[in-house]
PDB file of C-alpha atoms in Angstrom:
ATOM      1  CA  ILE A   1      42.963 -59.597  26.327  1.00 86.00           C
ATOM      2  CA  VAL A   2      45.717 -62.700  26.013  1.00 85.00           C
ATOM      3  CA  MET A   3      43.166 -63.703  23.061  1.00 86.00           C
ATOM      4  CA  PHE A   4      43.911 -60.096  21.642  1.00 88.00           C
ATOM      5  CA  VAL A   5      48.001 -61.138  21.706  1.00 89.00           C
ATOM      6  CA  VAL A   6      47.908 -64.367  20.731  1.00 87.00           C
ATOM      7  CA  ILE A   7      45.272 -63.180  17.448  1.00 87.00           C
ATOM      8  CA  GLY A   8      48.338 -60.327  17.356  1.00 89.00           C
ATOM      9  CA  VAL A   9      51.284 -63.272  17.195  1.00 88.00           C
ATOM     10  CA  SER A  10      49.201 -65.589  15.245  1.00 87.00           C
ATOM     11  CA  ILE A  11      49.035 -62.950  12.383  1.00 88.00           C
ATOM     12  CA  VAL A  12      52.583 -62.229  13.177  1.00 91.00           C
ATOM     13  CA  VAL A  13      54.184 -65.594  12.893  1.00 89.00           C
ATOM     14  CA  TRP A  14      51.431 -66.600  10.453  1.00 86.00           C
ATOM     15  CA  GLU A  15      50.452 -69.390  12.700  1.00 86.00           C
ATOM     16  CA  PRO A  16      47.071 -71.318  12.592  1.00 86.00           C
ATOM     17  CA  LEU A  17      47.856 -73.762  15.576  1.00 89.00           C
ATOM     18  CA  VAL A  18      48.107 -70.249  17.077  1.00 87.00           C
ATOM     19  CA  LEU A  19      45.285 -69.026  16.157  1.00 87.00           C
ATOM     20  CA  LEU A  20      43.571 -72.063  16.873  1.00 90.00           C
ATOM     21  CA  LEU A  21      45.021 -71.646  20.369  1.00 90.00           C
ATOM     22  CA  ALA A  22      43.346 -68.816  20.232  1.00 89.00           C
ATOM     23  CA  PHE A  23      39.646 -69.303  19.710  1.00 91.00           C
ATOM     24  CA  TYR A  24      40.183 -72.206  22.761  1.00 92.00           C
ATOM     25  CA  ILE A  25      40.808 -69.196  24.652  1.00 91.00           C
ATOM     26  CA  TYR A  26      38.099 -67.372  23.179  1.00 91.00           C
ATOM     27  CA  THR A  27      35.563 -70.696  24.421  1.00 92.00           C
ATOM     28  CA  ALA A  28      36.920 -70.908  27.159  1.00 91.00           C
ATOM     29  CA  CYS A  29      36.960 -67.900  28.967  1.00 90.00           C
ATOM     30  CA  LYS A  30      33.058 -67.387  27.884  1.00 90.00           C
ATOM     31  CA  GLN A  31      31.924 -71.202  29.162  1.00 91.00           C
ATOM     32  CA  GLU A  32      33.168 -69.351  32.603  1.00 89.00           C
ATOM     33  CA  TRP A  33      32.333 -65.843  32.090  1.00 86.00           C
ATOM     34  CA  LEU A  34      28.794 -68.207  31.471  1.00 86.00           C
ATOM     35  CA  ALA A  35      29.033 -69.895  34.630  1.00 83.00           C
ATOM     36  CA  LEU A  36      29.901 -67.160  36.632  1.00 80.00           C
ATOM     37  CA  ALA A  37      26.335 -65.577  35.351  1.00 77.00           C
ATOM     38  CA  ALA A  38      23.819 -67.961  36.365  1.00 76.00           C
ATOM     39  CA  ALA A  39      25.676 -68.987  39.739  1.00 70.00           C
ATOM     40  CA  SER A  40      25.393 -65.163  40.717  1.00 68.00           C
ATOM     41  CA  ARG A  41      21.334 -65.738  39.518  1.00 66.00           C
ATOM     42  CA  ASP A  42      21.246 -68.759  41.209  1.00 59.00           C
ATOM     43  CA  GLU A  43      19.619 -68.397  45.092  1.00 50.00           C
ATOM     44  CA  GLU A  44      22.329 -71.061  45.392  1.00 53.00           C
ATOM     45  CA  LEU A  45      25.950 -69.999  45.270  1.00 50.00           C
ATOM     46  CA  PHE A  46      28.344 -72.992  45.278  1.00 53.00           C
ATOM     47  CA  GLY A  47      25.912 -75.306  46.744  1.00 56.00           C
ATOM     48  CA  TYR A  48      25.670 -72.654  49.637  1.00 56.00           C
ATOM     49  CA  ASP A  49      21.603 -71.319  50.588  1.00 55.00           C
ATOM     50  CA  THR A  50      22.540 -67.620  51.444  1.00 56.00           C
ATOM     51  CA  ALA A  51      18.923 -66.774  51.586  1.00 57.00           C
ATOM     52  CA  ALA A  52      18.080 -68.806  54.410  1.00 58.00           C
ATOM     53  CA  GLU A  53      21.533 -67.479  56.454  1.00 57.00           C
ATOM     54  CA  PHE A  54      20.075 -63.719  56.403  1.00 57.00           C
ATOM     55  CA  ALA A  55      16.822 -64.886  56.288  1.00 58.00           C
ATOM     56  CA  ASP A  56      16.400 -63.047  59.438  1.00 54.00           C
ATOM     57  CA  ASN A  57      17.895 -59.892  58.575  1.00 54.00           C
ATOM     58  CA  ASP A  58      15.110 -56.919  58.474  1.00 49.00           C
ATOM     59  CA  LYS A  59      17.820 -54.306  56.501  1.00 53.00           C
ATOM     60  CA  ASP A  60      16.257 -53.482  53.526  1.00 52.00           C
ATOM     61  CA  ASP A  61      18.168 -55.543  50.528  1.00 52.00           C
ATOM     62  CA  THR A  62      17.988 -52.921  47.828  1.00 54.00           C
ATOM     63  CA  ALA A  63      21.166 -55.008  45.613  1.00 54.00           C
ATOM     64  CA  ALA A  64      18.625 -57.608  45.719  1.00 56.00           C
ATOM     65  CA  SER A  65      15.573 -55.637  44.989  1.00 63.00           C
ATOM     66  CA  ARG A  66      17.553 -53.213  41.948  1.00 67.00           C
ATOM     67  CA  PRO A  67      17.092 -54.894  38.736  1.00 74.00           C
ATOM     68  CA  GLU A  68      19.986 -56.156  36.815  1.00 82.00           C
ATOM     69  CA  ARG A  69      22.148 -53.627  34.716  1.00 83.00           C
ATOM     70  CA  PRO A  70      22.120 -54.928  30.906  1.00 84.00           C
ATOM     71  CA  GLY A  71      25.726 -55.457  29.605  1.00 86.00           C
ATOM     72  CA  PRO A  72      27.881 -52.750  27.761  1.00 87.00           C
ATOM     73  CA  LEU A  73      26.629 -54.798  24.247  1.00 89.00           C
ATOM     74  CA  ALA A  74      22.976 -54.570  25.442  1.00 88.00           C
ATOM     75  CA  ARG A  75      23.085 -50.868  26.277  1.00 89.00           C
ATOM     76  CA  TRP A  76      24.874 -50.094  23.275  1.00 92.00           C
ATOM     77  CA  LEU A  77      22.118 -51.573  21.287  1.00 92.00           C
ATOM     78  CA  HIS A  78      19.466 -49.887  23.338  1.00 93.00           C
ATOM     79  CA  ARG A  79      20.497 -46.295  21.911  1.00 93.00           C
ATOM     80  CA  ARG A  80      21.438 -47.978  18.466  1.00 94.00           C
ATOM     81  CA  ARG A  81      17.845 -48.703  18.275  1.00 94.00           C
ATOM     82  CA  GLN A  82      16.883 -45.175  20.028  1.00 95.00           C
ATOM     83  CA  LEU A  83      18.613 -43.117  17.711  1.00 95.00           C
ATOM     84  CA  LYS A  84      17.609 -44.996  14.706  1.00 95.00           C
ATOM     85  CA  ILE A  85      13.749 -44.201  15.832  1.00 95.00           C
ATOM     86  CA  GLN A  86      14.732 -40.447  15.969  1.00 95.00           C
ATOM     87  CA  ARG A  87      16.745 -40.394  12.754  1.00 95.00           C
ATOM     88  CA  GLU A  88      13.294 -42.159  11.357  1.00 91.00           C
ATOM     89  CA  GLN A  89      10.218 -39.717  13.448  1.00 93.00           C
ATOM     90  CA  GLN A  90      12.500 -36.798  12.517  1.00 95.00           C
ATOM     91  CA  GLN A  91      12.853 -37.725   8.385  1.00 91.00           C
ATOM     92  CA  ARG A  92       9.569 -38.697   8.901  1.00 90.00           C
ATOM     93  CA  ALA A  93       8.912 -35.257   9.720  1.00 92.00           C
ATOM     94  CA  ALA A  94      10.925 -33.855   6.691  1.00 92.00           C
ATOM     95  CA  ASP A  95       8.824 -35.472   4.001  1.00 90.00           C
ATOM     96  CA  GLU A  96       5.501 -34.892   5.422  1.00 89.00           C
ATOM     97  CA  ARG A  97       7.063 -31.087   5.482  1.00 93.00           C
ATOM     98  CA  ARG A  98       7.799 -31.209   2.134  1.00 92.00           C
ATOM     99  CA  MET A  99       4.505 -33.111   1.377  1.00 90.00           C
ATOM    100  CA  ASP A 100       2.947 -30.243   2.568  1.00 91.00           C
ATOM    101  CA  GLN A 101       4.965 -27.962   0.594  1.00 91.00           C
ATOM    102  CA  LEU A 102       4.717 -30.023  -3.126  1.00 90.00           C
ATOM    103  CA  LEU A 103       1.024 -30.003  -2.607  1.00 90.00           C
ATOM    104  CA  GLN A 104       1.102 -26.471  -1.747  1.00 91.00           C
ATOM    105  CA  LYS A 105       2.703 -26.449  -4.917  1.00 90.00           C
ATOM    106  CA  ILE A 106       0.071 -28.237  -7.027  1.00 91.00           C
ATOM    107  CA  ASN A 107      -3.146 -26.177  -5.397  1.00 90.00           C
ATOM    108  CA  GLU A 108      -0.825 -22.709  -6.819  1.00 90.00           C
ATOM    109  CA  ARG A 109       0.647 -24.241 -10.157  1.00 90.00           C
ATOM    110  CA  GLY A 110      -0.997 -27.780 -10.930  1.00 89.00           C
ATOM    111  CA  SER A 111       0.439 -31.345 -11.495  1.00 85.00           C
ATOM    112  CA  ALA A 112       1.913 -29.658 -14.381  1.00 89.00           C
ATOM    113  CA  SER A 113       5.059 -27.833 -13.156  1.00 87.00           C
ATOM    114  CA  LEU A 114       6.189 -30.782 -10.475  1.00 88.00           C
ATOM    115  CA  THR A 115       9.675 -31.970 -11.874  1.00 90.00           C
ATOM    116  CA  ASP A 116       9.919 -36.136 -12.566  1.00 92.00           C
ATOM    117  CA  GLU A 117      11.685 -36.260  -8.889  1.00 92.00           C
ATOM    118  CA  GLU A 118       9.104 -34.660  -6.738  1.00 91.00           C
ATOM    119  CA  ARG A 119       6.660 -36.816  -8.470  1.00 91.00           C
ATOM    120  CA  ARG A 120       8.971 -40.013  -7.614  1.00 92.00           C
ATOM    121  CA  PHE A 121       9.123 -38.280  -3.855  1.00 91.00           C
ATOM    122  CA  MET A 122       5.275 -37.711  -3.822  1.00 90.00           C
ATOM    123  CA  LYS A 123       4.873 -41.694  -4.424  1.00 90.00           C
ATOM    124  CA  ARG A 124       7.459 -42.688  -2.081  1.00 89.00           C
ATOM    125  CA  VAL A 125       5.873 -41.084   0.220  1.00 88.00           C
ATOM    126  CA  ALA A 126       2.399 -42.131  -0.958  1.00 87.00           C
ATOM    127  CA  GLU A 127       3.283 -45.776  -0.385  1.00 88.00           C
ATOM    128  CA  TRP A 128       4.335 -45.202   2.980  1.00 84.00           C
ATOM    129  CA  TYR A 129       1.023 -43.968   4.634  1.00 82.00           C
ATOM    130  CA  LYS A 130      -0.549 -46.477   2.173  1.00 84.00           C
ATOM    131  CA  ASN A 131       1.776 -49.740   3.640  1.00 83.00           C
ATOM    132  CA  ARG A 132       1.620 -47.798   7.483  1.00 75.00           C
ATOM    133  CA  ARG A 133      -1.234 -49.575   8.968  1.00 61.00           C
TER     134      ARG A 133
END
């Protein structure tokens, strides 16, 4: 938050050194964040072996057995990939329905009844079918 405030001040004042300060704040915070994340994954936190301390404890440790939840960016990217896959599947299904309609049209009226756009569409879908393996 402080970094964004400093960036705003640097834009208002138009001072490049203040922008450099914002960059420094970002890098320092990022390094601290990575150090804390690495320390929380390690068995020894700050040189103290907590596993040895609680080795005699027979209680179920659900926090340790629970898989690490991905961060907000990773969850957003995953949802975005899933939506993209879903849109592609819907588009593929719509293309297949249209291809079936065009093949039916060719069967009933002949290939001369196709428009240029329909021919381009059929060529594109045929290329997709050829390259999907």
